[in-house]
PDB file of C-alpha atoms in Angstrom:
ATOM      1  CA  UNK A 159      -0.543 -23.611  -0.804  1.00 41.00           C
ATOM      2  CA  UNK A 160       2.059 -21.587   1.558  1.00 45.00           C
ATOM      3  CA  UNK A 161       3.142 -23.288   4.750  1.00 45.00           C
ATOM      4  CA  UNK A 162       3.622 -20.813   7.370  1.00 42.00           C
ATOM      5  CA  UNK A 163       6.720 -22.443   8.929  1.00 50.00           C
ATOM      6  CA  UNK A 164       8.498 -21.564   5.376  1.00 87.00           C
ATOM      7  CA  UNK A 165       8.243 -18.000   6.292  1.00 95.00           C
ATOM      8  CA  UNK A 166      10.829 -16.644   8.584  1.00 97.00           C
ATOM      9  CA  UNK A 167       9.823 -13.918  11.212  1.00 97.00           C
ATOM     10  CA  UNK A 168      12.035 -11.585  12.904  1.00 97.00           C
ATOM     11  CA  UNK A 169      12.074  -7.670  14.414  1.00 98.00           C
ATOM     12  CA  UNK A 170      14.586  -5.357  13.263  1.00 97.00           C
ATOM     13  CA  UNK A 171      15.562  -2.174  14.872  1.00 98.00           C
ATOM     14  CA  UNK A 172      15.271   0.614  11.939  1.00 98.00           C
ATOM     15  CA  UNK A 173      14.969   4.345  12.325  1.00 98.00           C
ATOM     16  CA  UNK A 174      14.188   4.189  15.820  1.00 97.00           C
ATOM     17  CA  UNK A 175      11.575   1.609  15.932  1.00 98.00           C
ATOM     18  CA  UNK A 176      11.232  -2.017  16.028  1.00 98.00           C
ATOM     19  CA  UNK A 177       9.735  -3.577  12.656  1.00 98.00           C
ATOM     20  CA  UNK A 178       8.204  -6.657  12.242  1.00 98.00           C
ATOM     21  CA  UNK A 179       9.553  -8.623   8.605  1.00 98.00           C
ATOM     22  CA  UNK A 180       8.348 -11.779   7.215  1.00 98.00           C
ATOM     23  CA  UNK A 181      11.180 -13.105   4.887  1.00 98.00           C
ATOM     24  CA  UNK A 182      11.331 -16.224   2.516  1.00 97.00           C
ATOM     25  CA  UNK A 183      14.695 -17.070   0.063  1.00 96.00           C
ATOM     26  CA  UNK A 184      17.960 -16.069  -0.664  1.00 95.00           C
ATOM     27  CA  UNK A 185      19.257 -13.894  -3.320  1.00 96.00           C
ATOM     28  CA  UNK A 186      18.547 -10.373  -4.891  1.00 97.00           C
ATOM     29  CA  UNK A 187      16.456  -8.375  -2.019  1.00 98.00           C
ATOM     30  CA  UNK A 188      12.894  -7.672  -3.016  1.00 98.00           C
ATOM     31  CA  UNK A 189      10.932  -5.359  -0.628  1.00 98.00           C
ATOM     32  CA  UNK A 190       6.895  -5.911  -0.625  1.00 99.00           C
ATOM     33  CA  UNK A 191       5.129  -2.852   0.884  1.00 99.00           C
ATOM     34  CA  UNK A 192       1.469  -3.431   1.869  1.00 98.00           C
ATOM     35  CA  UNK A 193      -1.293  -0.960   1.951  1.00 98.00           C
ATOM     36  CA  UNK A 194      -4.102   0.080   3.891  1.00 98.00           C
ATOM     37  CA  UNK A 195      -5.586  -2.093   5.971  1.00 98.00           C
ATOM     38  CA  UNK A 196      -3.165  -4.852   5.572  1.00 98.00           C
ATOM     39  CA  UNK A 197       0.113  -6.115   6.994  1.00 98.00           C
ATOM     40  CA  UNK A 198       3.037  -8.662   5.762  1.00 98.00           C
ATOM     41  CA  UNK A 199       0.229 -11.243   5.269  1.00 98.00           C
ATOM     42  CA  UNK A 200      -1.177  -9.398   1.644  1.00 98.00           C
ATOM     43  CA  UNK A 201       2.272 -10.796   0.218  1.00 98.00           C
ATOM     44  CA  UNK A 202       1.621 -14.253   1.008  1.00 97.00           C
ATOM     45  CA  UNK A 203       1.201 -15.457  -2.616  1.00 98.00           C
ATOM     46  CA  UNK A 204       4.134 -13.427  -3.736  1.00 98.00           C
ATOM     47  CA  UNK A 205       6.587 -13.820  -1.065  1.00 98.00           C
ATOM     48  CA  UNK A 206       6.646 -17.779  -1.523  1.00 96.00           C
ATOM     49  CA  UNK A 207       6.580 -17.322  -5.348  1.00 97.00           C
ATOM     50  CA  UNK A 208       9.704 -14.846  -5.376  1.00 97.00           C
ATOM     51  CA  UNK A 209      11.799 -16.990  -3.018  1.00 96.00           C
ATOM     52  CA  UNK A 210      11.226 -20.012  -5.232  1.00 96.00           C
ATOM     53  CA  UNK A 211      12.404 -18.207  -8.115  1.00 96.00           C
ATOM     54  CA  UNK A 212      15.807 -16.842  -6.480  1.00 96.00           C
ATOM     55  CA  UNK A 213      14.951 -13.772  -4.580  1.00 97.00           C
ATOM     56  CA  UNK A 214      14.959 -13.057  -1.160  1.00 97.00           C
ATOM     57  CA  UNK A 215      11.403 -11.550  -0.566  1.00 98.00           C
ATOM     58  CA  UNK A 216      10.890  -9.521   2.371  1.00 98.00           C
ATOM     59  CA  UNK A 217       7.570  -8.245   3.787  1.00 98.00           C
ATOM     60  CA  UNK A 218       7.498  -6.050   6.705  1.00 98.00           C
ATOM     61  CA  UNK A 219       4.768  -4.594   8.475  1.00 98.00           C
ATOM     62  CA  UNK A 220       4.840  -0.809   7.966  1.00 98.00           C
ATOM     63  CA  UNK A 221       5.097   1.387  10.939  1.00 98.00           C
ATOM     64  CA  UNK A 222       1.968   1.489  12.630  1.00 98.00           C
ATOM     65  CA  UNK A 223       0.846  -1.827  11.410  1.00 98.00           C
ATOM     66  CA  UNK A 224       0.736  -5.497  12.642  1.00 98.00           C
ATOM     67  CA  UNK A 225       3.476  -6.443  14.976  1.00 98.00           C
ATOM     68  CA  UNK A 226       5.905  -3.263  14.162  1.00 98.00           C
ATOM     69  CA  UNK A 227       5.750  -0.421  16.393  1.00 98.00           C
ATOM     70  CA  UNK A 228       3.168   2.430  16.265  1.00 98.00           C
ATOM     71  CA  UNK A 229       4.294   5.653  17.427  1.00 98.00           C
ATOM     72  CA  UNK A 230       1.632   7.603  19.074  1.00 95.00           C
ATOM     73  CA  UNK A 231       2.077  10.891  17.262  1.00 96.00           C
ATOM     74  CA  UNK A 232       0.351  11.455  13.877  1.00 94.00           C
ATOM     75  CA  UNK A 233       3.327  13.470  12.768  1.00 97.00           C
ATOM     76  CA  UNK A 234       5.466  10.434  13.114  1.00 98.00           C
ATOM     77  CA  UNK A 235       3.947   8.957   9.590  1.00 98.00           C
ATOM     78  CA  UNK A 236       5.251  11.099   7.221  1.00 98.00           C
ATOM     79  CA  UNK A 237       6.469   9.785   3.846  1.00 98.00           C
ATOM     80  CA  UNK A 238       9.918  10.262   5.436  1.00 98.00           C
ATOM     81  CA  UNK A 239       9.501   8.303   8.020  1.00 98.00           C
ATOM     82  CA  UNK A 240       8.410   5.506   6.161  1.00 98.00           C
ATOM     83  CA  UNK A 241      11.160   5.840   3.618  1.00 98.00           C
ATOM     84  CA  UNK A 242      13.417   6.400   6.532  1.00 98.00           C
ATOM     85  CA  UNK A 243      12.415   2.628   7.796  1.00 98.00           C
ATOM     86  CA  UNK A 244      13.077   1.300   4.538  1.00 98.00           C
ATOM     87  CA  UNK A 245      16.628   2.703   4.246  1.00 98.00           C
ATOM     88  CA  UNK A 246      17.145   1.000   7.480  1.00 98.00           C
ATOM     89  CA  UNK A 247      15.747  -2.311   6.184  1.00 98.00           C
ATOM     90  CA  UNK A 248      18.058  -2.166   3.263  1.00 98.00           C
ATOM     91  CA  UNK A 249      21.089  -1.521   5.660  1.00 98.00           C
ATOM     92  CA  UNK A 250      20.210  -3.938   7.858  1.00 98.00           C
ATOM     93  CA  UNK A 251      20.219  -6.633   5.247  1.00 98.00           C
ATOM     94  CA  UNK A 252      23.667  -5.269   4.175  1.00 98.00           C
ATOM     95  CA  UNK A 253      21.883  -4.315   0.700  1.00 97.00           C
ATOM     96  CA  UNK A 254      23.155  -1.329  -1.555  1.00 98.00           C
ATOM     97  CA  UNK A 255      19.805  -1.809  -3.693  1.00 98.00           C
ATOM     98  CA  UNK A 256      16.617  -3.482  -3.703  1.00 98.00           C
ATOM     99  CA  UNK A 257      13.529  -4.155  -6.121  1.00 98.00           C
ATOM    100  CA  UNK A 258      10.782  -2.960  -4.388  1.00 98.00           C
ATOM    101  CA  UNK A 259       6.948  -3.694  -4.810  1.00 98.00           C
ATOM    102  CA  UNK A 260       4.408  -1.582  -3.313  1.00 98.00           C
ATOM    103  CA  UNK A 261       0.533  -1.504  -3.150  1.00 98.00           C
ATOM    104  CA  UNK A 262      -1.681   1.158  -2.008  1.00 97.00           C
ATOM    105  CA  UNK A 263       0.115   2.997   0.740  1.00 98.00           C
ATOM    106  CA  UNK A 264       3.020   0.965   0.131  1.00 98.00           C
ATOM    107  CA  UNK A 265       3.045   1.867  -3.372  1.00 98.00           C
ATOM    108  CA  UNK A 266       3.258   5.450  -2.054  1.00 98.00           C
ATOM    109  CA  UNK A 267       6.055   4.520   0.302  1.00 98.00           C
ATOM    110  CA  UNK A 268       7.828   2.816  -3.012  1.00 98.00           C
ATOM    111  CA  UNK A 269       7.200   5.875  -5.129  1.00 98.00           C
ATOM    112  CA  UNK A 270       8.923   8.107  -2.085  1.00 98.00           C
ATOM    113  CA  UNK A 271      11.828   5.751  -1.587  1.00 98.00           C
ATOM    114  CA  UNK A 272      12.324   5.992  -5.285  1.00 98.00           C
ATOM    115  CA  UNK A 273      12.236   9.775  -5.652  1.00 98.00           C
ATOM    116  CA  UNK A 274      14.347  10.426  -2.632  1.00 98.00           C
ATOM    117  CA  UNK A 275      16.939   7.813  -2.814  1.00 98.00           C
ATOM    118  CA  UNK A 276      17.027   6.143  -6.441  1.00 98.00           C
ATOM    119  CA  UNK A 277      20.676   5.031  -5.862  1.00 98.00           C
ATOM    120  CA  UNK A 278      18.950   2.615  -3.453  1.00 98.00           C
ATOM    121  CA  UNK A 279      16.338   1.077  -5.794  1.00 98.00           C
ATOM    122  CA  UNK A 280      16.709  -1.332  -8.741  1.00 98.00           C
ATOM    123  CA  UNK A 281      13.332  -0.918  -9.706  1.00 98.00           C
ATOM    124  CA  UNK A 282       9.604  -0.282  -8.584  1.00 98.00           C
ATOM    125  CA  UNK A 283       6.660  -2.362  -9.082  1.00 98.00           C
ATOM    126  CA  UNK A 284       3.764  -0.037  -8.439  1.00 98.00           C
ATOM    127  CA  UNK A 285      -0.033  -1.682  -7.720  1.00 98.00           C
ATOM    128  CA  UNK A 286      -2.832   0.550  -7.917  1.00 96.00           C
ATOM    129  CA  UNK A 287      -1.390   3.999  -6.812  1.00 96.00           C
ATOM    130  CA  UNK A 288       0.523   6.096  -9.670  1.00 97.00           C
ATOM    131  CA  UNK A 289       2.808   8.715  -8.660  1.00 97.00           C
ATOM    132  CA  UNK A 290       1.367  12.023  -8.878  1.00 91.00           C
ATOM    133  CA  UNK A 291       3.011  15.016  -8.677  1.00 92.00           C
ATOM    134  CA  UNK A 292       2.714  17.440  -5.578  1.00 93.00           C
ATOM    135  CA  UNK A 293       0.430  20.363  -6.269  1.00 90.00           C
ATOM    136  CA  UNK A 294       2.321  23.689  -6.155  1.00 92.00           C
ATOM    137  CA  UNK A 295      -0.488  26.008  -4.390  1.00 89.00           C
ATOM    138  CA  UNK A 296      -3.293  23.624  -3.145  1.00 88.00           C
ATOM    139  CA  UNK A 297      -2.799  21.315  -0.017  1.00 89.00           C
ATOM    140  CA  UNK A 298      -3.742  17.486  -1.018  1.00 88.00           C
ATOM    141  CA  UNK A 299      -6.604  17.228   1.641  1.00 92.00           C
ATOM    142  CA  UNK A 300      -7.955  20.384   0.307  1.00 91.00           C
ATOM    143  CA  UNK A 301      -8.245  19.702  -3.288  1.00 91.00           C
ATOM    144  CA  UNK A 302      -9.568  16.384  -2.377  1.00 91.00           C
ATOM    145  CA  UNK A 303     -12.371  17.806  -0.145  1.00 94.00           C
ATOM    146  CA  UNK A 304     -13.166  20.497  -3.057  1.00 92.00           C
ATOM    147  CA  UNK A 305     -13.199  17.729  -5.770  1.00 90.00           C
ATOM    148  CA  UNK A 306     -15.102  14.855  -3.626  1.00 92.00           C
ATOM    149  CA  UNK A 307     -16.782  16.290  -0.584  1.00 94.00           C
ATOM    150  CA  UNK A 308     -16.746  15.360   3.263  1.00 94.00           C
ATOM    151  CA  UNK A 309     -18.300  12.142   2.378  1.00 96.00           C
ATOM    152  CA  UNK A 310     -14.718  11.049   0.850  1.00 96.00           C
ATOM    153  CA  UNK A 311     -12.929   8.266   2.728  1.00 97.00           C
ATOM    154  CA  UNK A 312      -9.928  10.246   2.856  1.00 96.00           C
ATOM    155  CA  UNK A 313     -11.611  13.310   4.562  1.00 97.00           C
ATOM    156  CA  UNK A 314     -13.462  11.394   6.575  1.00 97.00           C
ATOM    157  CA  UNK A 315     -10.108   9.539   7.871  1.00 98.00           C
ATOM    158  CA  UNK A 316      -8.626  13.133   8.686  1.00 97.00           C
ATOM    159  CA  UNK A 317      -9.902  13.690  12.289  1.00 97.00           C
ATOM    160  CA  UNK A 318      -8.272  11.695  14.957  1.00 97.00           C
ATOM    161  CA  UNK A 319     -10.775   9.182  16.497  1.00 97.00           C
ATOM    162  CA  UNK A 320     -13.494   9.584  14.172  1.00 98.00           C
ATOM    163  CA  UNK A 321     -13.061   6.483  11.735  1.00 98.00           C
ATOM    164  CA  UNK A 322     -11.897   4.421  14.946  1.00 98.00           C
ATOM    165  CA  UNK A 323     -15.212   5.447  16.640  1.00 98.00           C
ATOM    166  CA  UNK A 324     -17.350   4.479  13.239  1.00 98.00           C
ATOM    167  CA  UNK A 325     -15.064   1.134  12.686  1.00 98.00           C
ATOM    168  CA  UNK A 326     -16.016   0.097  16.394  1.00 98.00           C
ATOM    169  CA  UNK A 327     -19.462  -0.497  15.769  1.00 97.00           C
ATOM    170  CA  UNK A 328     -18.404  -3.677  13.768  1.00 98.00           C
ATOM    171  CA  UNK A 329     -16.238  -6.671  14.363  1.00 98.00           C
ATOM    172  CA  UNK A 330     -12.980  -6.811  13.007  1.00 98.00           C
ATOM    173  CA  UNK A 331     -13.439  -9.721  10.642  1.00 98.00           C
ATOM    174  CA  UNK A 332     -16.618  -7.382   9.093  1.00 98.00           C
ATOM    175  CA  UNK A 333     -14.534  -4.538   8.854  1.00 98.00           C
ATOM    176  CA  UNK A 334     -11.794  -6.426   6.943  1.00 98.00           C
ATOM    177  CA  UNK A 335     -14.438  -7.634   4.417  1.00 98.00           C
ATOM    178  CA  UNK A 336     -15.933  -4.121   3.907  1.00 97.00           C
ATOM    179  CA  UNK A 337     -12.434  -2.838   2.949  1.00 97.00           C
ATOM    180  CA  UNK A 338     -10.729  -5.961   1.351  1.00 97.00           C
ATOM    181  CA  UNK A 339     -13.683  -7.122  -0.633  1.00 97.00           C
ATOM    182  CA  UNK A 340     -14.881  -3.586  -2.190  1.00 94.00           C
ATOM    183  CA  UNK A 341     -16.197  -4.128  -5.678  1.00 89.00           C
ATOM    184  CA  UNK A 342     -17.277  -0.688  -6.353  1.00 87.00           C
ATOM    185  CA  UNK A 343     -15.823   1.022  -9.331  1.00 88.00           C
ATOM    186  CA  UNK A 344     -16.610   4.430  -8.492  1.00 88.00           C
ATOM    187  CA  UNK A 345     -14.872   6.736  -5.944  1.00 90.00           C
ATOM    188  CA  UNK A 346     -15.283   5.752  -2.115  1.00 94.00           C
ATOM    189  CA  UNK A 347     -17.625   8.749  -1.062  1.00 95.00           C
ATOM    190  CA  UNK A 348     -20.492   8.248   1.490  1.00 96.00           C
ATOM    191  CA  UNK A 349     -23.766   9.911   1.269  1.00 95.00           C
ATOM    192  CA  UNK A 350     -24.244  12.940   3.600  1.00 93.00           C
ATOM    193  CA  UNK A 351     -24.113  12.180   7.221  1.00 92.00           C
ATOM    194  CA  UNK A 352     -22.994   8.769   6.930  1.00 96.00           C
ATOM    195  CA  UNK A 353     -19.628   7.306   7.836  1.00 97.00           C
ATOM    196  CA  UNK A 354     -17.964   5.242   5.002  1.00 97.00           C
ATOM    197  CA  UNK A 355     -17.489   2.239   7.016  1.00 98.00           C
ATOM    198  CA  UNK A 356     -21.509   2.101   7.152  1.00 97.00           C
ATOM    199  CA  UNK A 357     -21.809   2.628   3.216  1.00 97.00           C
ATOM    200  CA  UNK A 358     -19.494  -0.070   2.426  1.00 97.00           C
ATOM    201  CA  UNK A 359     -21.120  -3.204   2.006  1.00 95.00           C
ATOM    202  CA  UNK A 360     -20.391  -6.745   3.611  1.00 96.00           C
ATOM    203  CA  UNK A 361     -20.325  -9.522   0.958  1.00 93.00           C
ATOM    204  CA  UNK A 362     -22.412 -12.141   1.487  1.00 91.00           C
ATOM    205  CA  UNK A 363     -20.563 -14.424  -0.474  1.00 95.00           C
ATOM    206  CA  UNK A 364     -16.797 -14.620  -0.624  1.00 97.00           C
ATOM    207  CA  UNK A 365     -15.188 -14.137  -3.587  1.00 97.00           C
ATOM    208  CA  UNK A 366     -12.859 -17.043  -4.993  1.00 97.00           C
ATOM    209  CA  UNK A 367      -9.735 -15.685  -4.230  1.00 97.00           C
ATOM    210  CA  UNK A 368      -9.872 -15.297  -0.746  1.00 98.00           C
ATOM    211  CA  UNK A 369     -11.331 -17.493   2.457  1.00 98.00           C
ATOM    212  CA  UNK A 370     -12.797 -16.790   5.747  1.00 97.00           C
ATOM    213  CA  UNK A 371      -9.774 -17.913   7.352  1.00 98.00           C
ATOM    214  CA  UNK A 372      -7.524 -15.704   5.384  1.00 98.00           C
ATOM    215  CA  UNK A 373      -9.741 -12.724   6.517  1.00 98.00           C
ATOM    216  CA  UNK A 374      -9.847 -14.052   9.820  1.00 98.00           C
ATOM    217  CA  UNK A 375      -5.905 -13.590  10.052  1.00 98.00           C
ATOM    218  CA  UNK A 376      -6.356  -9.844   9.130  1.00 98.00           C
ATOM    219  CA  UNK A 377      -9.025  -9.536  11.657  1.00 98.00           C
ATOM    220  CA  UNK A 378      -7.112 -11.120  14.377  1.00 98.00           C
ATOM    221  CA  UNK A 379      -3.907  -8.864  13.549  1.00 98.00           C
ATOM    222  CA  UNK A 380      -6.095  -5.408  13.707  1.00 98.00           C
ATOM    223  CA  UNK A 381      -7.647  -6.620  16.658  1.00 98.00           C
ATOM    224  CA  UNK A 382      -4.317  -6.433  18.381  1.00 97.00           C
ATOM    225  CA  UNK A 383      -2.740  -3.478  16.811  1.00 96.00           C
ATOM    226  CA  UNK A 384      -5.924  -1.329  16.139  1.00 97.00           C
ATOM    227  CA  UNK A 385      -6.440   1.024  13.144  1.00 98.00           C
ATOM    228  CA  UNK A 386      -5.272   4.458  14.570  1.00 98.00           C
ATOM    229  CA  UNK A 387      -1.580   3.596  13.336  1.00 98.00           C
ATOM    230  CA  UNK A 388      -3.007   2.897   9.765  1.00 98.00           C
ATOM    231  CA  UNK A 389      -5.115   5.887   9.671  1.00 98.00           C
ATOM    232  CA  UNK A 390      -2.375   8.419  10.688  1.00 98.00           C
ATOM    233  CA  UNK A 391      -1.071   7.738   7.233  1.00 98.00           C
ATOM    234  CA  UNK A 392      -4.046   9.619   5.942  1.00 98.00           C
ATOM    235  CA  UNK A 393      -3.630  12.209   8.749  1.00 98.00           C
ATOM    236  CA  UNK A 394      -0.218  13.184   7.765  1.00 98.00           C
ATOM    237  CA  UNK A 395      -0.843  13.711   4.032  1.00 97.00           C
ATOM    238  CA  UNK A 396      -1.117  17.701   5.105  1.00 95.00           C
ATOM    239  CA  UNK A 397       2.290  17.327   6.686  1.00 97.00           C
ATOM    240  CA  UNK A 398       3.440  15.729   3.798  1.00 97.00           C
ATOM    241  CA  UNK A 399       2.705  18.211   1.244  1.00 96.00           C
ATOM    242  CA  UNK A 400       4.338  20.824   3.351  1.00 96.00           C
ATOM    243  CA  UNK A 401       7.477  18.863   3.532  1.00 97.00           C
ATOM    244  CA  UNK A 402       7.384  17.674   0.075  1.00 97.00           C
ATOM    245  CA  UNK A 403       8.086  21.277  -1.397  1.00 97.00           C
ATOM    246  CA  UNK A 404      12.014  21.137  -2.140  1.00 97.00           C
ATOM    247  CA  UNK A 405      10.601  18.164  -4.488  1.00 97.00           C
ATOM    248  CA  UNK A 406       8.495  20.048  -6.416  1.00 96.00           C
ATOM    249  CA  UNK A 407       8.448  18.954 -10.298  1.00 94.00           C
ATOM    250  CA  UNK A 408      10.710  16.580  -9.656  1.00 96.00           C
ATOM    251  CA  UNK A 409      10.581  13.100 -11.528  1.00 97.00           C
ATOM    252  CA  UNK A 410      11.133   9.257 -10.664  1.00 98.00           C
ATOM    253  CA  UNK A 411      13.650   8.312 -12.485  1.00 98.00           C
ATOM    254  CA  UNK A 412      14.048   4.481 -11.498  1.00 98.00           C
ATOM    255  CA  UNK A 413      12.483   1.861 -13.987  1.00 98.00           C
ATOM    256  CA  UNK A 414       8.916   1.272 -12.849  1.00 98.00           C
ATOM    257  CA  UNK A 415       6.103  -1.026 -13.770  1.00 98.00           C
ATOM    258  CA  UNK A 416       2.790   0.074 -12.614  1.00 98.00           C
ATOM    259  CA  UNK A 417       0.056  -2.511 -12.411  1.00 98.00           C
ATOM    260  CA  UNK A 418      -3.483  -1.766 -11.757  1.00 97.00           C
ATOM    261  CA  UNK A 419      -7.130  -3.624 -11.988  1.00 96.00           C
ATOM    262  CA  UNK A 420      -9.467  -1.853 -14.472  1.00 95.00           C
ATOM    263  CA  UNK A 421     -12.288  -1.947 -11.767  1.00 95.00           C
ATOM    264  CA  UNK A 422     -10.094  -0.601  -9.043  1.00 95.00           C
ATOM    265  CA  UNK A 423     -12.408   1.652  -7.319  1.00 91.00           C
ATOM    266  CA  UNK A 424     -11.892   5.556  -8.504  1.00 83.00           C
ATOM    267  CA  UNK A 425      -9.505   4.358 -11.616  1.00 90.00           C
ATOM    268  CA  UNK A 426     -11.786   5.456 -14.016  1.00 85.00           C
ATOM    269  CA  UNK A 427     -14.235   7.885 -12.389  1.00 81.00           C
ATOM    270  CA  UNK A 428     -11.075  10.085 -10.785  1.00 84.00           C
ATOM    271  CA  UNK A 429      -9.224  10.226 -14.222  1.00 86.00           C
ATOM    272  CA  UNK A 430      -6.532   7.830 -13.228  1.00 91.00           C
ATOM    273  CA  UNK A 431      -6.935   6.033 -16.387  1.00 92.00           C
ATOM    274  CA  UNK A 432      -6.498   9.036 -18.843  1.00 93.00           C
ATOM    275  CA  UNK A 433      -3.225  10.011 -16.531  1.00 94.00           C
ATOM    276  CA  UNK A 434      -1.412   6.650 -16.513  1.00 94.00           C
ATOM    277  CA  UNK A 435      -2.340   6.446 -20.492  1.00 92.00           C
ATOM    278  CA  UNK A 436      -1.664   9.765 -21.152  1.00 89.00           C
ATOM    279  CA  UNK A 437       1.549  11.735 -21.542  1.00 88.00           C
ATOM    280  CA  UNK A 438       1.573  13.325 -18.091  1.00 93.00           C
ATOM    281  CA  UNK A 439       2.613  10.151 -15.945  1.00 96.00           C
ATOM    282  CA  UNK A 440       5.271   9.264 -18.485  1.00 96.00           C
ATOM    283  CA  UNK A 441       6.390  12.856 -17.905  1.00 96.00           C
ATOM    284  CA  UNK A 442       7.004  12.407 -14.334  1.00 97.00           C
ATOM    285  CA  UNK A 443       7.839   8.754 -14.537  1.00 98.00           C
ATOM    286  CA  UNK A 444       9.789   8.632 -17.696  1.00 97.00           C
ATOM    287  CA  UNK A 445      11.093   5.166 -17.614  1.00 97.00           C
ATOM    288  CA  UNK A 446       7.690   3.574 -16.855  1.00 97.00           C
ATOM    289  CA  UNK A 447       5.496   0.699 -18.429  1.00 97.00           C
ATOM    290  CA  UNK A 448       2.000   0.433 -17.509  1.00 97.00           C
ATOM    291  CA  UNK A 449      -0.257  -2.853 -17.174  1.00 97.00           C
ATOM    292  CA  UNK A 450      -3.983  -2.949 -16.746  1.00 97.00           C
ATOM    293  CA  UNK A 451      -5.369  -6.041 -15.243  1.00 97.00           C
ATOM    294  CA  UNK A 452      -9.030  -7.400 -15.017  1.00 97.00           C
ATOM    295  CA  UNK A 453      -9.542  -7.127 -11.491  1.00 96.00           C
ATOM    296  CA  UNK A 454      -9.899  -4.620  -8.419  1.00 96.00           C
ATOM    297  CA  UNK A 455      -8.170  -2.791  -5.816  1.00 96.00           C
ATOM    298  CA  UNK A 456      -6.561  -5.664  -4.044  1.00 97.00           C
ATOM    299  CA  UNK A 457      -4.947  -7.193  -7.269  1.00 98.00           C
ATOM    300  CA  UNK A 458      -2.196  -9.198  -5.687  1.00 98.00           C
ATOM    301  CA  UNK A 459      -4.235 -11.316  -4.050  1.00 98.00           C
ATOM    302  CA  UNK A 460      -7.451 -11.237  -6.671  1.00 98.00           C
ATOM    303  CA  UNK A 461      -5.074 -11.931  -9.523  1.00 98.00           C
ATOM    304  CA  UNK A 462      -2.279 -13.559  -7.514  1.00 98.00           C
ATOM    305  CA  UNK A 463      -0.620 -15.682 -10.350  1.00 98.00           C
ATOM    306  CA  UNK A 464      -0.914 -12.929 -12.933  1.00 98.00           C
ATOM    307  CA  UNK A 465       0.677  -9.999 -10.702  1.00 98.00           C
ATOM    308  CA  UNK A 466       3.676 -12.173  -9.381  1.00 98.00           C
ATOM    309  CA  UNK A 467       4.090 -13.325 -13.068  1.00 98.00           C
ATOM    310  CA  UNK A 468       4.386  -9.568 -13.982  1.00 98.00           C
ATOM    311  CA  UNK A 469       6.479  -9.082 -10.851  1.00 98.00           C
ATOM    312  CA  UNK A 470       9.174 -11.644 -12.189  1.00 98.00           C
ATOM    313  CA  UNK A 471       9.282 -10.583 -15.702  1.00 98.00           C
ATOM    314  CA  UNK A 472       9.998  -6.976 -14.487  1.00 98.00           C
ATOM    315  CA  UNK A 473      12.716  -8.641 -12.049  1.00 98.00           C
ATOM    316  CA  UNK A 474      14.228 -10.546 -14.736  1.00 97.00           C
ATOM    317  CA  UNK A 475      14.154  -7.823 -17.483  1.00 97.00           C
ATOM    318  CA  UNK A 476      16.195  -5.615 -15.019  1.00 96.00           C
ATOM    319  CA  UNK A 477      18.517  -8.065 -14.094  1.00 89.00           C
ATOM    320  CA  UNK A 478      19.575  -8.887 -17.523  1.00 85.00           C
ATOM    321  CA  UNK A 479      20.073  -5.227 -18.250  1.00 74.00           C
TER     322      UNK A 479
END
């Protein structure tokens, strides 16, 4: 069990914003990047585990989340801003390179940190979201809308205010339960004229890997910070597509371990399984291995020890190289 006082908290000035980080341990730097809708606390299992094995584990609240600044403009949430924040963290800690572990949107941040600045990344562990090359001709959200329709959660999150209004019909604890405890294995698509938050179920019984108290930590934090910052990551997707044109067709060359749950929503139904197990993923991420665990989207919490062990074995392998 992790004791909160063992984790040090501070706010760091980086890339024009104040960023809150939780850190523990000394040694080589490991950045732990959370996804949606989370904050540093998602890494509570890994941060202590890595610290106890001789690493300096640093889990920031990404911009827009938790106790980190949340710029108002959605154009301040591009991958260039997120990666810029992370470079500022490395500079603050005086580290030329770091190991990076990312989940969900944090995995996306890890992919683009590795793509833009491979000189700063020793290795990347990506959880749940594989690297996907930019489509040369079609904007990402347009492709998603054509493929999945307007009921798909990414499409519903595009219009400023829409998802926030829908979420507001529920208390924060219920919203957290609906997202963090998703056990659907198909794509997250709401029926016509229904909001995704209404479509997601609220489990009556919690799974064994999370407690009511832990879920309340999330609820309390989002009550303070709201959902607009986190949703702006989705709203900047079109802008990302426009800005990423210079990297068209480029590869991620750093060593990568990709870990996902076999029941992660959309893993099988959206073709991710064939993609990561086939040759295409390897073409874009040549120095990669793929680990598929028995589990869902929030695999680093559901299978905390297994994921921690996979991260550690990867760090050890790279340190020995």
